[in-house]
PDB file of C-alpha atoms in Angstrom:
ATOM      1  CA  MET A   1      17.331 -42.211   0.910  1.00 47.00           C
ATOM      2  CA  LYS A   2      18.771 -40.037   3.683  1.00 45.00           C
ATOM      3  CA  LYS A   3      18.982 -37.111   1.255  1.00 40.00           C
ATOM      4  CA  ASN A   4      15.307 -37.528   0.314  1.00 38.00           C
ATOM      5  CA  LYS A   5      14.239 -37.557   3.974  1.00 42.00           C
ATOM      6  CA  LEU A   6      16.359 -34.497   4.682  1.00 37.00           C
ATOM      7  CA  LEU A   7      14.962 -32.692   1.634  1.00 34.00           C
ATOM      8  CA  CYS A   8      11.378 -33.592   2.590  1.00 37.00           C
ATOM      9  CA  GLY A   9      12.032 -32.345   6.110  1.00 40.00           C
ATOM     10  CA  LEU A  10      13.419 -29.029   4.873  1.00 35.00           C
ATOM     11  CA  VAL A  11      10.514 -28.503   2.482  1.00 33.00           C
ATOM     12  CA  THR A  12       8.041 -29.251   5.284  1.00 38.00           C
ATOM     13  CA  VAL A  13       9.711 -26.744   7.609  1.00 38.00           C
ATOM     14  CA  LEU A  14       9.712 -24.059   4.894  1.00 36.00           C
ATOM     15  CA  LEU A  15       6.056 -24.628   4.079  1.00 37.00           C
ATOM     16  CA  MET A  16       5.060 -24.533   7.734  1.00 40.00           C
ATOM     17  CA  SER A  17       6.977 -21.316   8.386  1.00 41.00           C
ATOM     18  CA  THR A  18       5.342 -19.635   5.373  1.00 41.00           C
ATOM     19  CA  ALA A  19       1.865 -20.789   6.397  1.00 48.00           C
ATOM     20  CA  ASP A  20       2.396 -19.491   9.929  1.00 55.00           C
ATOM     21  CA  ALA A  21       3.495 -16.004   8.850  1.00 69.00           C
ATOM     22  CA  LYS A  22       1.972 -13.501  11.254  1.00 91.00           C
ATOM     23  CA  THR A  23      -0.200 -10.754   9.877  1.00 93.00           C
ATOM     24  CA  THR A  24      -1.799  -7.540  11.042  1.00 94.00           C
ATOM     25  CA  GLU A  25      -5.299  -7.238   9.630  1.00 96.00           C
ATOM     26  CA  PHE A  26      -7.754  -4.386   9.379  1.00 96.00           C
ATOM     27  CA  GLY A  27     -11.360  -4.866   8.303  1.00 95.00           C
ATOM     28  CA  GLY A  28     -10.991  -8.652   8.295  1.00 95.00           C
ATOM     29  CA  GLY A  29      -7.950  -8.669   6.018  1.00 97.00           C
ATOM     30  CA  ALA A  30      -7.485  -8.092   2.304  1.00 98.00           C
ATOM     31  CA  ASN A  31      -9.519 -10.094  -0.217  1.00 98.00           C
ATOM     32  CA  MET A  32      -6.889 -11.989  -2.195  1.00 97.00           C
ATOM     33  CA  ASN A  33      -9.494 -13.032  -4.795  1.00 98.00           C
ATOM     34  CA  LYS A  34      -9.512  -9.411  -6.027  1.00 98.00           C
ATOM     35  CA  LEU A  35      -5.721  -9.093  -6.361  1.00 97.00           C
ATOM     36  CA  VAL A  36      -4.687  -7.249  -9.530  1.00 97.00           C
ATOM     37  CA  VAL A  37      -1.319  -6.305 -10.973  1.00 94.00           C
ATOM     38  CA  ALA A  38      -0.516  -2.716  -9.984  1.00 93.00           C
ATOM     39  CA  ALA A  39       1.219  -2.033 -13.317  1.00 91.00           C
ATOM     40  CA  ASP A  40      -2.083  -2.767 -15.090  1.00 93.00           C
ATOM     41  CA  VAL A  41      -3.923  -0.402 -12.747  1.00 94.00           C
ATOM     42  CA  LEU A  42      -1.418   2.405 -13.289  1.00 90.00           C
ATOM     43  CA  LYS A  43      -1.415   1.904 -17.066  1.00 92.00           C
ATOM     44  CA  ASN A  44      -5.231   1.745 -17.366  1.00 93.00           C
ATOM     45  CA  THR A  45      -6.375   3.742 -14.341  1.00 93.00           C
ATOM     46  CA  GLU A  46      -9.727   4.750 -15.832  1.00 94.00           C
ATOM     47  CA  GLN A  47     -10.651   1.071 -16.241  1.00 96.00           C
ATOM     48  CA  PHE A  48     -10.246   0.465 -12.488  1.00 97.00           C
ATOM     49  CA  VAL A  49     -11.580   3.722 -10.983  1.00 97.00           C
ATOM     50  CA  GLY A  50     -14.624   2.973  -8.850  1.00 97.00           C
ATOM     51  CA  SER A  51     -13.875  -0.758  -8.779  1.00 96.00           C
ATOM     52  CA  GLU A  52     -13.032  -2.742  -5.672  1.00 98.00           C
ATOM     53  CA  ILE A  53      -9.583  -4.261  -6.140  1.00 98.00           C
ATOM     54  CA  THR A  54      -6.700  -5.563  -4.049  1.00 98.00           C
ATOM     55  CA  LEU A  55      -3.223  -4.143  -4.541  1.00 97.00           C
ATOM     56  CA  SER A  56       0.026  -5.334  -3.011  1.00 97.00           C
ATOM     57  CA  GLY A  57       3.297  -3.602  -2.355  1.00 96.00           C
ATOM     58  CA  GLU A  58       5.974  -2.716   0.140  1.00 97.00           C
ATOM     59  CA  VAL A  59       4.958  -0.095   2.689  1.00 97.00           C
ATOM     60  CA  VAL A  60       7.394   2.806   2.230  1.00 95.00           C
ATOM     61  CA  LYS A  61       5.612   5.608   4.134  1.00 92.00           C
ATOM     62  CA  VAL A  62       2.983   5.869   6.856  1.00 93.00           C
ATOM     63  CA  CYS A  63       1.214   8.965   8.199  1.00 88.00           C
ATOM     64  CA  LYS A  64       3.192   9.933  11.298  1.00 84.00           C
ATOM     65  CA  LYS A  65       0.328  11.797  12.943  1.00 83.00           C
ATOM     66  CA  ARG A  66      -2.679   9.492  12.740  1.00 85.00           C
ATOM     67  CA  GLY A  67      -1.683   6.476  10.655  1.00 89.00           C
ATOM     68  CA  CYS A  68      -4.484   7.414   8.254  1.00 91.00           C
ATOM     69  CA  TRP A  69      -2.535   6.684   5.071  1.00 92.00           C
ATOM     70  CA  MET A  70       0.338   4.624   3.802  1.00 95.00           C
ATOM     71  CA  THR A  71       2.223   4.527   0.547  1.00 94.00           C
ATOM     72  CA  LEU A  72       2.831   1.228  -1.214  1.00 96.00           C
ATOM     73  CA  LYS A  73       5.789   0.797  -3.534  1.00 95.00           C
ATOM     74  CA  VAL A  74       4.416  -1.367  -6.325  1.00 92.00           C
ATOM     75  CA  ASP A  75       5.627  -2.598  -9.707  1.00 82.00           C
ATOM     76  CA  ASN A  76       8.536  -0.764 -11.334  1.00 81.00           C
ATOM     77  CA  GLY A  77       9.130   1.300  -8.192  1.00 84.00           C
ATOM     78  CA  GLU A  78       5.938   3.313  -8.665  1.00 90.00           C
ATOM     79  CA  GLU A  79       3.868   4.233  -5.622  1.00 91.00           C
ATOM     80  CA  ILE A  80       0.166   4.175  -4.764  1.00 94.00           C
ATOM     81  CA  ASN A  81      -1.372   5.877  -1.749  1.00 93.00           C
ATOM     82  CA  VAL A  82      -3.753   3.988   0.509  1.00 97.00           C
ATOM     83  CA  LYS A  83      -5.933   6.470   2.442  1.00 95.00           C
ATOM     84  CA  VAL A  84      -8.649   6.019   5.066  1.00 94.00           C
ATOM     85  CA  ARG A  85     -10.713   8.502   7.045  1.00 88.00           C
ATOM     86  CA  ASP A  86      -8.940   9.432  10.260  1.00 83.00           C
ATOM     87  CA  GLY A  87      -9.625   6.752  12.844  1.00 85.00           C
ATOM     88  CA  ASP A  88     -11.158   4.154  10.506  1.00 91.00           C
ATOM     89  CA  MET A  89      -7.874   2.238  10.470  1.00 94.00           C
ATOM     90  CA  VAL A  90      -4.576   3.220  12.067  1.00 95.00           C
ATOM     91  CA  PHE A  91      -1.598   1.965  10.098  1.00 96.00           C
ATOM     92  CA  PRO A  92       1.407   1.459  12.387  1.00 94.00           C
ATOM     93  CA  MET A  93       4.794   3.026  11.648  1.00 94.00           C
ATOM     94  CA  SER A  94       6.209  -0.480  12.131  1.00 95.00           C
ATOM     95  CA  ALA A  95       4.573  -1.428   8.802  1.00 96.00           C
ATOM     96  CA  ILE A  96       7.330   0.386   6.882  1.00 96.00           C
ATOM     97  CA  GLY A  97       9.402  -2.135   4.942  1.00 96.00           C
ATOM     98  CA  LYS A  98       6.730  -4.841   5.133  1.00 97.00           C
ATOM     99  CA  GLN A  99       4.553  -6.328   2.413  1.00 97.00           C
ATOM    100  CA  ALA A 100       0.929  -5.191   2.499  1.00 98.00           C
ATOM    101  CA  TYR A 101      -2.259  -6.062   0.656  1.00 98.00           C
ATOM    102  CA  ALA A 102      -5.099  -3.541   0.541  1.00 98.00           C
ATOM    103  CA  THR A 103      -8.628  -4.131  -0.748  1.00 98.00           C
ATOM    104  CA  GLY A 104     -10.744  -1.123  -1.592  1.00 98.00           C
ATOM    105  CA  VAL A 105     -12.104   1.239  -4.204  1.00 98.00           C
ATOM    106  CA  LEU A 106      -9.665   2.983  -6.527  1.00 97.00           C
ATOM    107  CA  GLU A 107     -10.075   6.760  -6.712  1.00 96.00           C
ATOM    108  CA  GLN A 108      -8.583   9.290  -9.116  1.00 94.00           C
ATOM    109  CA  PHE A 109      -8.390  13.069  -8.688  1.00 92.00           C
ATOM    110  CA  GLU A 110      -7.162  15.704 -11.140  1.00 93.00           C
ATOM    111  CA  LEU A 111      -5.565  18.483  -9.087  1.00 92.00           C
ATOM    112  CA  ASP A 112      -4.885  21.923 -10.537  1.00 94.00           C
ATOM    113  CA  ILE A 113      -1.564  23.575  -9.740  1.00 93.00           C
ATOM    114  CA  GLU A 114      -2.799  25.320  -6.561  1.00 94.00           C
ATOM    115  CA  LYS A 115      -4.409  22.170  -5.154  1.00 94.00           C
ATOM    116  CA  THR A 116      -1.261  20.231  -6.061  1.00 92.00           C
ATOM    117  CA  LYS A 117       0.869  22.695  -4.088  1.00 94.00           C
ATOM    118  CA  ARG A 118      -1.444  22.481  -1.058  1.00 93.00           C
ATOM    119  CA  TYR A 119      -1.552  18.682  -1.224  1.00 89.00           C
ATOM    120  CA  LEU A 120       2.226  18.313  -1.529  1.00 90.00           C
ATOM    121  CA  ALA A 121       2.829  20.923   1.202  1.00 93.00           C
ATOM    122  CA  HIS A 122       0.472  19.049   3.527  1.00 87.00           C
ATOM    123  CA  ARG A 123       2.188  15.700   2.826  1.00 82.00           C
ATOM    124  CA  ALA A 124       5.623  17.252   3.390  1.00 87.00           C
ATOM    125  CA  HIS A 125       4.456  18.819   6.664  1.00 85.00           C
ATOM    126  CA  GLU A 126       3.034  15.492   7.887  1.00 77.00           C
ATOM    127  CA  ASN A 127       6.359  13.806   7.162  1.00 75.00           C
ATOM    128  CA  GLY A 128       8.542  16.572   8.560  1.00 82.00           C
ATOM    129  CA  GLU A 129       9.988  17.224   5.111  1.00 87.00           C
ATOM    130  CA  VAL A 130      10.920  20.495   3.429  1.00 92.00           C
ATOM    131  CA  PHE A 131       8.641  21.573   0.593  1.00 92.00           C
ATOM    132  CA  ASP A 132       9.476  24.104  -2.117  1.00 93.00           C
ATOM    133  CA  ALA A 133       6.272  25.224  -3.851  1.00 91.00           C
ATOM    134  CA  SER A 134       8.249  26.989  -6.580  1.00 92.00           C
ATOM    135  CA  LYS A 135       9.273  23.594  -7.955  1.00 92.00           C
ATOM    136  CA  VAL A 136       5.644  22.665  -8.660  1.00 93.00           C
ATOM    137  CA  THR A 137       4.976  23.740 -12.240  1.00 93.00           C
ATOM    138  CA  GLU A 138       1.813  21.803 -13.096  1.00 95.00           C
ATOM    139  CA  GLY A 139      -1.144  20.015 -11.567  1.00 92.00           C
ATOM    140  CA  MET A 140      -1.055  16.340 -10.798  1.00 91.00           C
ATOM    141  CA  ASN A 141      -3.186  13.267 -11.227  1.00 89.00           C
ATOM    142  CA  LEU A 142      -3.680  11.643  -7.824  1.00 88.00           C
ATOM    143  CA  VAL A 143      -4.519   7.934  -7.779  1.00 92.00           C
ATOM    144  CA  ARG A 144      -5.253   6.310  -4.445  1.00 94.00           C
ATOM    145  CA  LEU A 145      -6.976   3.336  -2.931  1.00 97.00           C
ATOM    146  CA  LYS A 146      -9.669   3.845  -0.300  1.00 97.00           C
ATOM    147  CA  PRO A 147      -9.464   0.533   1.557  1.00 98.00           C
ATOM    148  CA  ASP A 148     -12.020  -1.325   3.604  1.00 97.00           C
ATOM    149  CA  ALA A 149      -9.593  -4.163   4.406  1.00 98.00           C
ATOM    150  CA  VAL A 150      -5.802  -4.401   4.739  1.00 98.00           C
ATOM    151  CA  THR A 151      -3.339  -7.186   5.545  1.00 98.00           C
ATOM    152  CA  ILE A 152       0.244  -6.403   6.553  1.00 98.00           C
ATOM    153  CA  LEU A 153       2.647  -9.336   6.605  1.00 97.00           C
ATOM    154  CA  GLU A 154       4.908  -9.403   9.634  1.00 88.00           C
ATOM    155  CA  ALA A 155       8.477 -10.709   9.494  1.00 70.00           C
ATOM    156  CA  GLN A 156       8.659 -14.484   9.750  1.00 50.00           C
TER     157      GLN A 156
END
């Protein structure tokens, strides 16, 4: 009987702490009803382009200058960029390492080799990283989410 009461008490405390997790929300917070598996999106990108979806992942990078983009590490270690117009939302550097949910429209861009070099050089510059354009040998397919709502889970 004492074990059951103790177990019930522990479960209650765990449930309450999960329910009270603090969040940072932009645009009213992500729409969890539109949550999709990122692996499906990356495998069948064309099916999701132009659709409003919610993706989740760990924030691994944030724009250091204006907080206008962040990179989510999703299924299988792959990454998806989440990009807003400067000033629409400002993602904090403190979001790195936290779980985030972003609701928005999926976009896809085919970049030729020159545009790929400019894009990667710009990203490297924003992050204070070294970029070697000679290592870029082909264009890239850029997939990103243009969000209208984001939820970042804070540590409990």
